[in-house]
Every structure is written in structure tokens, then in C-alpha cells.
PDB file of C-alpha atoms in Angstrom:
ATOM      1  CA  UNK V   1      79.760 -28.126  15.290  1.00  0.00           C
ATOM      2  CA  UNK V   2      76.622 -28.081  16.444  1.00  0.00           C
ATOM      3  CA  UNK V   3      74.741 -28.933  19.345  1.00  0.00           C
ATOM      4  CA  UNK V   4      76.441 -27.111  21.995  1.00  0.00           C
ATOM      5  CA  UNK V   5      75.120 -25.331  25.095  1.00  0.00           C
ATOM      6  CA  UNK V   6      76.175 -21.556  25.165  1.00  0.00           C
ATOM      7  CA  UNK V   7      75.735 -19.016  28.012  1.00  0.00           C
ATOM      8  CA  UNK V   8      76.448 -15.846  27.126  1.00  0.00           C
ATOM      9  CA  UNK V   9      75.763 -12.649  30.242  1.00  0.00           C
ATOM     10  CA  UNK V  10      74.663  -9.469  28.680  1.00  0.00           C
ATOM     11  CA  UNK V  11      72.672 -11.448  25.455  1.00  0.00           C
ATOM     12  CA  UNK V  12      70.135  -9.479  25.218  1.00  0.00           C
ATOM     13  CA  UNK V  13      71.893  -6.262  22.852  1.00  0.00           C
ATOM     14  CA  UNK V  14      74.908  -5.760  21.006  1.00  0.00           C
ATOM     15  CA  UNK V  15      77.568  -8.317  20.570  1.00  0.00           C
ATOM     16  CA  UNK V  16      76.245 -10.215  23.008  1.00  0.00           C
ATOM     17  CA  UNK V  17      72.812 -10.472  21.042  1.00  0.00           C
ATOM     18  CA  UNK V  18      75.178 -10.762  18.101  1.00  0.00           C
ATOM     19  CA  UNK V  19      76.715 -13.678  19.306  1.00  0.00           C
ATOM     20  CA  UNK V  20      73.410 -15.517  20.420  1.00  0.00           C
ATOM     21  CA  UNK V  21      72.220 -15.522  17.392  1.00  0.00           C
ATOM     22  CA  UNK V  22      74.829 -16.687  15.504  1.00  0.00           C
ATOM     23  CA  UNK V  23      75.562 -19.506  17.641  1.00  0.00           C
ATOM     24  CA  UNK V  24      71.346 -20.369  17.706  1.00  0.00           C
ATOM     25  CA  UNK V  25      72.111 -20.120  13.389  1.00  0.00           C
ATOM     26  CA  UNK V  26      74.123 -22.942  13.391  1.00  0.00           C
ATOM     27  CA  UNK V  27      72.142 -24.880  15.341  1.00  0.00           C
ATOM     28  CA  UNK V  28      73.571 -24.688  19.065  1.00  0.00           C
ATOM     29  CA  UNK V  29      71.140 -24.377  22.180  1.00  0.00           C
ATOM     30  CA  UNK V  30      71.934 -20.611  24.017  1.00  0.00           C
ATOM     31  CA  UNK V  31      71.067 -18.940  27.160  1.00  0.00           C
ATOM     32  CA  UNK V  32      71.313 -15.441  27.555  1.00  0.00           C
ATOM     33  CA  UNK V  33      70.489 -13.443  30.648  1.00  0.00           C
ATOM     34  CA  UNK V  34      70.180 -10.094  31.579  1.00  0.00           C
ATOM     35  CA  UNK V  35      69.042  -8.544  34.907  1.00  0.00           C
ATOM     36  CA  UNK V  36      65.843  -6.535  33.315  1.00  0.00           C
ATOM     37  CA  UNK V  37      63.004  -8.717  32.642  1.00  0.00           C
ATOM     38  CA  UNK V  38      61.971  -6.266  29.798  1.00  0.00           C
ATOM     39  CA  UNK V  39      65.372  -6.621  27.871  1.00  0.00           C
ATOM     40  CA  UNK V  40      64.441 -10.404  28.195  1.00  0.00           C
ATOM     41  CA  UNK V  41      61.141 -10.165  26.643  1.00  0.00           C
ATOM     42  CA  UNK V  42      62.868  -7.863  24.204  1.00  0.00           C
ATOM     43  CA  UNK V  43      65.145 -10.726  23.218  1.00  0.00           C
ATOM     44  CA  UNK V  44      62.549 -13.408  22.834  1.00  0.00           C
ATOM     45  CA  UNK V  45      60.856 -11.419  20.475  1.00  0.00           C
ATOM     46  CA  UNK V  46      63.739 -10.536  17.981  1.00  0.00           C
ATOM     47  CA  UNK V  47      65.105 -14.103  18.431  1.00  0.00           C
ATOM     48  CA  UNK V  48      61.208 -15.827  18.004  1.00  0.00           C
ATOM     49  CA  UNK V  49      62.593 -17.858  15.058  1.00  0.00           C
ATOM     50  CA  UNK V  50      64.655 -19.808  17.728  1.00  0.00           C
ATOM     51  CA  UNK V  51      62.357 -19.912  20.309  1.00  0.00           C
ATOM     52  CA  UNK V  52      63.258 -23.980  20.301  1.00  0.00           C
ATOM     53  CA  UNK V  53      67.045 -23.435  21.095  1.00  0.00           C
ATOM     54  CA  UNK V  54      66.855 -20.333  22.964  1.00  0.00           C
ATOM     55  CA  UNK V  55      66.528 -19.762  26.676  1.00  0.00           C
ATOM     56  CA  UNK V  56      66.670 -16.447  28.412  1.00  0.00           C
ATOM     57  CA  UNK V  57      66.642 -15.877  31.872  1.00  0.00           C
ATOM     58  CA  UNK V  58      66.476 -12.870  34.001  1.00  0.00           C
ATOM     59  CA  UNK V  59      69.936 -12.790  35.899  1.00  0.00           C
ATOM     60  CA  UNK V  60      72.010  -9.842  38.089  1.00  0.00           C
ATOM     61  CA  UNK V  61      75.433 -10.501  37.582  1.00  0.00           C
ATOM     62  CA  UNK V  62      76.553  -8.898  40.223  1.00  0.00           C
ATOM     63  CA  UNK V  63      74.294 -10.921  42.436  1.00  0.00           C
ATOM     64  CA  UNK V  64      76.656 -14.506  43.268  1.00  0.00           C
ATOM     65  CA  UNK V  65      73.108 -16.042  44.494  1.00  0.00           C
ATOM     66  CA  UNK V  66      71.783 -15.704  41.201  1.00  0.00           C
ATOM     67  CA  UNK V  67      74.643 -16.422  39.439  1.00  0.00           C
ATOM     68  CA  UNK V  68      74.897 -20.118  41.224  1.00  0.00           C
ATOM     69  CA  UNK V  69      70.857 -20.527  40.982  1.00  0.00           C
ATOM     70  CA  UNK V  70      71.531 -19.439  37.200  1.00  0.00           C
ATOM     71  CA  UNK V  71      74.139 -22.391  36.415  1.00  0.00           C
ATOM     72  CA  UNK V  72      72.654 -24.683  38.625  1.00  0.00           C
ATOM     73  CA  UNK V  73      69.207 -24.367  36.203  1.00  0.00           C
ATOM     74  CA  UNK V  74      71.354 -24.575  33.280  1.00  0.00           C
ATOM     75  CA  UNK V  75      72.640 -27.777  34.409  1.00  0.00           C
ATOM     76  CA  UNK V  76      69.749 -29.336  35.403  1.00  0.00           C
ATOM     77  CA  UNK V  77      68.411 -28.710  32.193  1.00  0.00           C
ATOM     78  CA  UNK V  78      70.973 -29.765  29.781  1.00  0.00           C
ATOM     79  CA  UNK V  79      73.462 -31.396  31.886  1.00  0.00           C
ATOM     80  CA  UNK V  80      76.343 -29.287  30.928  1.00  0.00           C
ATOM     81  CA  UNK V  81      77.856 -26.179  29.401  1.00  0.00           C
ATOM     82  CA  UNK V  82      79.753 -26.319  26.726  1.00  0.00           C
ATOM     83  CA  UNK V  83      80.409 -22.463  26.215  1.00  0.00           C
ATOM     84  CA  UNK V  84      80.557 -19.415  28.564  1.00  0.00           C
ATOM     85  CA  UNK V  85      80.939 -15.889  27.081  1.00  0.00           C
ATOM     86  CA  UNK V  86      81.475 -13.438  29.716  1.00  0.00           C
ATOM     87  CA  UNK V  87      80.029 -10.287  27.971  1.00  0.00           C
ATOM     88  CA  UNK V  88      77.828  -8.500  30.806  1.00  0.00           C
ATOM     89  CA  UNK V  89      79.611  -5.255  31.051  1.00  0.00           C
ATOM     90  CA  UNK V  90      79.506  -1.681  31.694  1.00  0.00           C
ATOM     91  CA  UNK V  91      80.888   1.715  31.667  1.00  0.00           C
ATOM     92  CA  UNK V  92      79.807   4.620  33.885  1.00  0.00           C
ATOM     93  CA  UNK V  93      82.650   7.946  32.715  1.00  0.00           C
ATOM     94  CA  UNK V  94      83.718  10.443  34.816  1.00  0.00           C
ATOM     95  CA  UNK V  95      87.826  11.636  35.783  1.00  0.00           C
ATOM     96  CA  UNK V  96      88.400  10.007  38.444  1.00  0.00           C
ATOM     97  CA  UNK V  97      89.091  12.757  41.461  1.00  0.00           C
ATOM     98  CA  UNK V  98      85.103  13.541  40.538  1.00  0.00           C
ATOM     99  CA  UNK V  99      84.274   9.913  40.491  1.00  0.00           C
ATOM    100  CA  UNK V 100      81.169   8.536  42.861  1.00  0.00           C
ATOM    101  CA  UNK V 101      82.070   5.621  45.040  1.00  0.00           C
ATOM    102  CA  UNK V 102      78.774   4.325  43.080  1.00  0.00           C
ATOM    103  CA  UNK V 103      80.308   4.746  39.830  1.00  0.00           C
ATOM    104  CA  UNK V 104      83.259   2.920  40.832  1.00  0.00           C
ATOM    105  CA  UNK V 105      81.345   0.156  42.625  1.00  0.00           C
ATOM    106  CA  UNK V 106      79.161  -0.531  39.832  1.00  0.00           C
ATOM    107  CA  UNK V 107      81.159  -1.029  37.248  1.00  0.00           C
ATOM    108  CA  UNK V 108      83.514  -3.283  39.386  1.00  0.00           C
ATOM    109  CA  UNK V 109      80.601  -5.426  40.037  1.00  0.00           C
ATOM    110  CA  UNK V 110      79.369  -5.682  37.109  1.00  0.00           C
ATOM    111  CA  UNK V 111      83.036  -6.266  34.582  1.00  0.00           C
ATOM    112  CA  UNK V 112      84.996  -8.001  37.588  1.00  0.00           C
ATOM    113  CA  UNK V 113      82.366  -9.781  40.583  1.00  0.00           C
ATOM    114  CA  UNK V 114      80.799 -11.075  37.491  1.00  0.00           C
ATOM    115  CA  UNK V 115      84.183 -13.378  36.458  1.00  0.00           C
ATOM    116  CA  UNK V 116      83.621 -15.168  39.851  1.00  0.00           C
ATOM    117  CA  UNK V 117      80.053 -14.669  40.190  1.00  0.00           C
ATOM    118  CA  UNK V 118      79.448 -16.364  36.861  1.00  0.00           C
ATOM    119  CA  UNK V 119      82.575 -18.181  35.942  1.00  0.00           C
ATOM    120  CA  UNK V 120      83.710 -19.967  38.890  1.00  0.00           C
ATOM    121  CA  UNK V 121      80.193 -22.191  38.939  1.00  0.00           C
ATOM    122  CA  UNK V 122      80.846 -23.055  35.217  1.00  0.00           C
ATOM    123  CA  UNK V 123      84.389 -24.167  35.731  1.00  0.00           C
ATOM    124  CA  UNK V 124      83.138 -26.720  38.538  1.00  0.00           C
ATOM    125  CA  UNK V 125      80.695 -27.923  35.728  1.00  0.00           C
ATOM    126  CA  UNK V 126      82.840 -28.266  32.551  1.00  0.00           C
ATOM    127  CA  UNK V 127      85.661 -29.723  34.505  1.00  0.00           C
ATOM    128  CA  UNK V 128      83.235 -32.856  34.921  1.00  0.00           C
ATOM    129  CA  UNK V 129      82.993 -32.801  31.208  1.00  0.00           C
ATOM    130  CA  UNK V 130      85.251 -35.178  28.864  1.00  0.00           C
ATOM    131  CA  UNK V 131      84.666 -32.876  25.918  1.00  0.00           C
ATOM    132  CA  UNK V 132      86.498 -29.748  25.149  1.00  0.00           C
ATOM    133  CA  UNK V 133      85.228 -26.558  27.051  1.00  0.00           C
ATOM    134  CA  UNK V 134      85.324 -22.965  26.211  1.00  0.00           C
ATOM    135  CA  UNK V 135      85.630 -19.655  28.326  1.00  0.00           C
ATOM    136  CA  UNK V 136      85.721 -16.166  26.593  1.00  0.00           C
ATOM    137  CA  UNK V 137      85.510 -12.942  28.284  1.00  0.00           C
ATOM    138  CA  UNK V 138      85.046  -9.154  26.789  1.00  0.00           C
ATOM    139  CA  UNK V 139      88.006  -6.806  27.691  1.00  0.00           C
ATOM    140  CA  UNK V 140      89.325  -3.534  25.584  1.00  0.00           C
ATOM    141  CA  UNK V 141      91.774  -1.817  24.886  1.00  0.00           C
ATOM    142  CA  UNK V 142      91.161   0.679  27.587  1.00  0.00           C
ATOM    143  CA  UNK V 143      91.989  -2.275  30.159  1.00  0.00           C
ATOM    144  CA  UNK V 144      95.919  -2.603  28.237  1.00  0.00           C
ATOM    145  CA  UNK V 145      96.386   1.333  27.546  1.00  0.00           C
ATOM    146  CA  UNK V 146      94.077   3.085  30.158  1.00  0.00           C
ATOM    147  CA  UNK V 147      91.858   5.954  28.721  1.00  0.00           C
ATOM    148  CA  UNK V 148      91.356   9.276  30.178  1.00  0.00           C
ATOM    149  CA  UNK V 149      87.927   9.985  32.298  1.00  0.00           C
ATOM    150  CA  UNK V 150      87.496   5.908  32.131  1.00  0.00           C
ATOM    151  CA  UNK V 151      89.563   4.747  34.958  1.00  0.00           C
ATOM    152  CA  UNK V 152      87.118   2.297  36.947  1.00  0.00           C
ATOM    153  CA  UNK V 153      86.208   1.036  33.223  1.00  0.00           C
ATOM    154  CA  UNK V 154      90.117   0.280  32.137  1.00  0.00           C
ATOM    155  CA  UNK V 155      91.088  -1.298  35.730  1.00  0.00           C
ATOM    156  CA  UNK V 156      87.973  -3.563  35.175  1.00  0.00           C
ATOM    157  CA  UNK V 157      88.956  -4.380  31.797  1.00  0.00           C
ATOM    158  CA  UNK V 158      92.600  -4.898  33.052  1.00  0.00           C
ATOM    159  CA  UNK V 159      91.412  -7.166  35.853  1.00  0.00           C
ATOM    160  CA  UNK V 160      89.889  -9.250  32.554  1.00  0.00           C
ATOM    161  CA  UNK V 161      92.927  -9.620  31.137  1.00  0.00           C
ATOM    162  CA  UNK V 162      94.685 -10.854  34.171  1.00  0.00           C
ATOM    163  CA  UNK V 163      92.214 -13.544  35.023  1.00  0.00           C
ATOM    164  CA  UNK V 164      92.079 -14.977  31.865  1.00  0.00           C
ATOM    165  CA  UNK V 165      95.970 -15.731  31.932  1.00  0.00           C
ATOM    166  CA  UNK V 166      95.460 -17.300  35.345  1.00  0.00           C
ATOM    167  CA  UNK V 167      92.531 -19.059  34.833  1.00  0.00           C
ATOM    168  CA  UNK V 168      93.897 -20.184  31.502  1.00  0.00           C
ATOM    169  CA  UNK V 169      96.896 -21.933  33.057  1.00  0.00           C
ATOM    170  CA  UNK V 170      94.819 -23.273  35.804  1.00  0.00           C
ATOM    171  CA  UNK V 171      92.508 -25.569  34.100  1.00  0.00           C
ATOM    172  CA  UNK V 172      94.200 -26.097  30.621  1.00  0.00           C
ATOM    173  CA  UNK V 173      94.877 -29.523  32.055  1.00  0.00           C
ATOM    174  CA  UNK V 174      90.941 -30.110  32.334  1.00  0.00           C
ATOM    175  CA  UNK V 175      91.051 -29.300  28.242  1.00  0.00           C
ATOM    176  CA  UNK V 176      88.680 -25.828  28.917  1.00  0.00           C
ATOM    177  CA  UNK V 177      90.214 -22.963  26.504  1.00  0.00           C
ATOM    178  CA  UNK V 178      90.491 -19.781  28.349  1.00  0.00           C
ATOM    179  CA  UNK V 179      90.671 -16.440  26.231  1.00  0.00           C
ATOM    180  CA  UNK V 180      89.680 -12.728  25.789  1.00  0.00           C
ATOM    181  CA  UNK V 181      88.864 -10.827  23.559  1.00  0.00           C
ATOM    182  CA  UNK V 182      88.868  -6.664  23.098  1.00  0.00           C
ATOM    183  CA  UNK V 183      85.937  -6.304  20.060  1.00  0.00           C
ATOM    184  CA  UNK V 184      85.817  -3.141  17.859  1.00  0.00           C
ATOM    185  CA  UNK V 185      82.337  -2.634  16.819  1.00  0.00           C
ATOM    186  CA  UNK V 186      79.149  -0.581  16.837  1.00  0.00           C
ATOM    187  CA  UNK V 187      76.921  -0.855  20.346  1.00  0.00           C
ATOM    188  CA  UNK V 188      75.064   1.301  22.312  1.00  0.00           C
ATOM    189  CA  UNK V 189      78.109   1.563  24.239  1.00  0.00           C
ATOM    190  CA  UNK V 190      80.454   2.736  21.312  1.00  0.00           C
ATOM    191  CA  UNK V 191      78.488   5.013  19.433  1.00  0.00           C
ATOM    192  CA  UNK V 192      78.628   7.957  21.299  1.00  0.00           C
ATOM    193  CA  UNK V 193      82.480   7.951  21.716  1.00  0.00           C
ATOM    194  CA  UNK V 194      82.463   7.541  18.290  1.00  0.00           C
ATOM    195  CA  UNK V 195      79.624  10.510  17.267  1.00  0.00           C
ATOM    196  CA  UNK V 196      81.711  12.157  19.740  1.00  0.00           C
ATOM    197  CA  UNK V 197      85.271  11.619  17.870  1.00  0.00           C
ATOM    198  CA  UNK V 198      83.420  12.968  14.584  1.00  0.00           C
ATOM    199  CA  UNK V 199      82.064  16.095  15.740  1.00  0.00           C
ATOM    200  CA  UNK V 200      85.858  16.581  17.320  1.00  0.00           C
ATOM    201  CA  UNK V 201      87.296  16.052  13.853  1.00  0.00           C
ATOM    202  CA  UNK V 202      84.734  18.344  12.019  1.00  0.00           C
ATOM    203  CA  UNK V 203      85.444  20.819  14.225  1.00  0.00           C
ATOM    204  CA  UNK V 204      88.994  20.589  14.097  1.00  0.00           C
ATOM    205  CA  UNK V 205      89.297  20.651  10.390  1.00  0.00           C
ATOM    206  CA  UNK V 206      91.142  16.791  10.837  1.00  0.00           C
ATOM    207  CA  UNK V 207      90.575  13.262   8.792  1.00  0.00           C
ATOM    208  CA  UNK V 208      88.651  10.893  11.251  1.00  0.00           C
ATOM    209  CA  UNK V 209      91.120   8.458  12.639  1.00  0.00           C
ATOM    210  CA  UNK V 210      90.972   5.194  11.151  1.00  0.00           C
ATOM    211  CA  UNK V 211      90.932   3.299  14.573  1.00  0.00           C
ATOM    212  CA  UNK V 212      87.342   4.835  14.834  1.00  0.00           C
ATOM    213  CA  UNK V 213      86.408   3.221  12.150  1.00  0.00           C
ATOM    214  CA  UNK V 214      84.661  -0.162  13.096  1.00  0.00           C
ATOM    215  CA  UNK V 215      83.102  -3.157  12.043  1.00  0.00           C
ATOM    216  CA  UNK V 216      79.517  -4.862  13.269  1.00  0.00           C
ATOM    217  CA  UNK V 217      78.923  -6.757  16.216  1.00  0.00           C
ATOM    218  CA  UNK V 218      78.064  -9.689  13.660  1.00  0.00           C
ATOM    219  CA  UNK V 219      81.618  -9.864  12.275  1.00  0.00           C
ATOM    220  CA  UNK V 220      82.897  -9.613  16.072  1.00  0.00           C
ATOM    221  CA  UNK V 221      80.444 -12.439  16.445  1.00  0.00           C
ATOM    222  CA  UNK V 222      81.351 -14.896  13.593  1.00  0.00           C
ATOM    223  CA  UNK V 223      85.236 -14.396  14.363  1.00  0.00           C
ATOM    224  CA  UNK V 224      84.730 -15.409  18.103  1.00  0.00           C
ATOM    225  CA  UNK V 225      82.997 -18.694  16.492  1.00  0.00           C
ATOM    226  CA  UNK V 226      85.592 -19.101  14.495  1.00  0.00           C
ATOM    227  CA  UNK V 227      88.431 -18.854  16.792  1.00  0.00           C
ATOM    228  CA  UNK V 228      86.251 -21.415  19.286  1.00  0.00           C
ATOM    229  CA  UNK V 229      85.777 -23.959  16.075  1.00  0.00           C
ATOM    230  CA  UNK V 230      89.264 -23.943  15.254  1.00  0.00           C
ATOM    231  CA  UNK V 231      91.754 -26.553  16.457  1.00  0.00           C
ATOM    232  CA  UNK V 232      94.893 -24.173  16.079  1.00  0.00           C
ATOM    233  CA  UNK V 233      93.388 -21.889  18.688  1.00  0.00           C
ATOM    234  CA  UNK V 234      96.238 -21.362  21.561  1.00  0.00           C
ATOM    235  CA  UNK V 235      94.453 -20.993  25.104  1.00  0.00           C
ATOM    236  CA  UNK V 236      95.651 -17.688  27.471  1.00  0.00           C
ATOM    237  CA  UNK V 237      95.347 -15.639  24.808  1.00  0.00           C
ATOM    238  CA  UNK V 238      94.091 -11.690  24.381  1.00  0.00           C
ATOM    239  CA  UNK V 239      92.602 -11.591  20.577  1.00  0.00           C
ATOM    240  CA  UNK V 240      91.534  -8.332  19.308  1.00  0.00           C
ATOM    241  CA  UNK V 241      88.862  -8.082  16.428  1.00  0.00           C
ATOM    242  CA  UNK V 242      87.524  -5.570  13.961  1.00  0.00           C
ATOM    243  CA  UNK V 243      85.716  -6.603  10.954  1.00  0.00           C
ATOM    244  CA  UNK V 244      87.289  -8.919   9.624  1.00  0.00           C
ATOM    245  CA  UNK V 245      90.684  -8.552  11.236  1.00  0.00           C
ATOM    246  CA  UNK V 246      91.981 -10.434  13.827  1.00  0.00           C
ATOM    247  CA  UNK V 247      95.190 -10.603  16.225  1.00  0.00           C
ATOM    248  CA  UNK V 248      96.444 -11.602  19.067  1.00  0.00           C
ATOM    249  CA  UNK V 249      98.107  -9.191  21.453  1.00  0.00           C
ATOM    250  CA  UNK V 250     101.330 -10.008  23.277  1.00  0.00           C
ATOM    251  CA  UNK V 251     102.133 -10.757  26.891  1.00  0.00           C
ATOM    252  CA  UNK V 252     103.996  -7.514  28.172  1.00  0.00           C
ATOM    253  CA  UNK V 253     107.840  -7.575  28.566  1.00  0.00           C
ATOM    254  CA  UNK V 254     110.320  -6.600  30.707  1.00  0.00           C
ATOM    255  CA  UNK V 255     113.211  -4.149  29.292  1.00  0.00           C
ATOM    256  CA  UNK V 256     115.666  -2.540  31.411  1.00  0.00           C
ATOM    257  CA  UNK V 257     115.059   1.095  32.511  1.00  0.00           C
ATOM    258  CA  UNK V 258     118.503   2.924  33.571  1.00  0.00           C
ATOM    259  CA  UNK V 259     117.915   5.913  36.078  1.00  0.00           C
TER     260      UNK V 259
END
């Protein structure tokens, strides 16, 4: 397919960058925003090939008055949306009885505000559409397993995970497939933990685990295409990716629990 009008938050670097351009390569019409007019500029330069399909627009996530004036544009434009990517996120470390109120705030705007900021105004619009519709949003594994010093970052992440179940059963009947997905892959935001996790090995004397060892954000990228373009894709589902692996993870389950 072809064609189709993408908005993707947080285009302007890593997967989300990834995943503009691989939707521009096969010929599909993408918006990416960002809230720093010099990460948009940025953008436009590496993506000048495109400059016909591409469209990149300063935009705060955070900020619901943008986010509206955003889709609103969009719309006015193209007169629809065929594809939202919720990838705009954040992560600001710290254990948590140090954590800021800032820290907390910020990422909470940014990884959770955003879902209703951004996604609410794009539902209104695709359930006017007759064509199939698409929502996927960025979560981790940190938001299933919770990881130490991270704990506004994996409640955020959680908070994806929830909303995409919800939201999944809530406008299935409108045909708009609902999903998430928790990427493995090389970004600014990865590649300290992971410079981090080898200098810990070498100085242990211990074999680098392989769960640290990751694939691009261009294989993240063609997979979520892939998993769009394909009819056998469920909707409510949590998909994890890594190279060229893919899987889905499982709702959780109740057991019994004797005292």
C-alpha cells in the first residue's frame, strides 16, 4: 500500500525517524513533529529526497492546544489520517525517594498526556473514515516488568499498555487497529544503558547478556510496517521486536496465591 497519511510524534530521531522514512520509501505522505524547531529543520534536511511527501511541524506534545491545532492542520490538508504512531517519549532516571516532582511530571506528560493529547483528536477523525485505520503506540518492557531507578518511566510505559487494550476494544467496531509495541534497538535513548551494561560486564569478568544485544531502529521500523500491511494482524495486542524477531506478549493471568 501506498498512499497513506502517517503521523508519527517524536519523527525527527531514532525509530521514529526510522519509521518516517520508511513509510515516505514506499511512497506514503508523513508528518512528523517535534517540539524544537531545530530538530525539525534537522529532519527536513536528512529526509530532502522526500521533501514532496514529507511534512514536519513543530508540535509540544504535552501541549493539548497544539495537539488539536496539529490534527486539525493535518486534516485540512489531506482530509484524513490514515496512521498514527505514538512515539514522542522520554525518560528522565533517578530512584524514586530522590525523584523531582519535575522529573516525574515530565515524563508523565510527555509518554501518557500525549495518548489523549494526540490520540483522542485522531480517533474523532478516522472514525469518519470507511477505510481501515491504524493506531500504534511505543511502550517497553520496563512498563510490564518495572526497572530499578526508572519508576516514572515504567508507570508511563505501563499506562501505554493499558490504554491500548481499552482503546482497542473501544473502537474495533469503527475498523481502527489499536496496538503497541516495546522496540529493542539502538537510539540515543538506549545507548548509554547499553555502554553502561558493557563496561559492567568488563569489569565483572561476565559474557554480555544477550538481551543487550539489539537490532536497528530500521528493522524495528520495517516490522511495524509489516505488522500494519498484514491482514492477519489481531488488534489489542502488545508486540515486541528486535531485529528481525517478533512476538506478541500475553495478557496477564490470574493464578491462585494461598497465604
Amino acid at each position: 500500500m501506498a498512499n497513506r497519511i502517517v503521523l508519527i510524534t517524536g519523527g525527527t530521531r531514532g525509530i521514529g525517524f526510522a519509521l518516517a522514512k520508511t513509510f515516505l520509501s514506499v511512497g506514503d505522505r508523513v508528518v512528523i513533529t517535534s517540539k524544537t524547531a531545530e530538530s525539525i529543520e534537522q529532519a527536513e534536511g536528512d529526509l530532502v529526497q522526500f521533501k514532496d511527501q514529507l511534512w514536519a511541524k513543530r508540535c509540544d506534545v504535552r501541549d493539548r492546544k497544539d495537539c488539536r491545532q496539529l490534527i486539525q492542520d493535518i486534516v485540512q490538508e489531506f482530509d484524513r489520517i490514515d496512521i498514527l504512531i505514538n512515539n514522542a517519549g522520554i525518560c528522565a532516571d533517578g530512584q524514586f525517594y530522590k525523584m523531582s516532582g519535575e522529573n516525574w511530571d515530565h515524563v508523565t506528560d510527555t509518554n501518557i498526556n500525549s495518548l489523549y493529547n494526540v490520540t483522542q483528536p485522531v480517533v474523532k477523525q478516522m472514525m469518519k473514515q470507511p477505510e481501515p485505520s491504524y493506531i500504534y503506540s511505543m511502550t517497553s518492557t520496563a512498563g510490564m516488568y518495572g526497572v530499578f531507578g526508572q519508576a516514572n518511566y515504567s508507570a508511563s510505559k505501563a499506562a501505554v499498555i493499558g490504554f491500548t487494550y481499552a482503546l482497542a476494544d473501544e473502537v474495533k467496531r469503527f475498523n481502527i487497529q489499536v496496538n503497541a509495541v516495546s522496540p529493542a534497538a539502538k537510539t540515543d535513548m538506549t545507548i548509554p544503558a547499553i555502554k553502561r551494561a558493557e563496561e559492567e560486564c568488563a569489569r565483572k569478568g561476565e559474557p554480555f547478556p544477550d538481551y543487550w544485544r539489539i537490532g536497528s531502529s530500521e528493522q524495528v521500523a520495517t516490522r511495524i510496517i509489516q505488522l500494519i500491511d498484514s491482514p492477519k494482524t489481531p488488534t489489542g495486542t502488545v508486540f515486541g521486536i528486535n531485529g528481525e524477531q517478533v512476538w506478541n506478549y500475553h495478557r496477564p493471568e490470574r493464578s491462585e496465591y494461598c497465604i
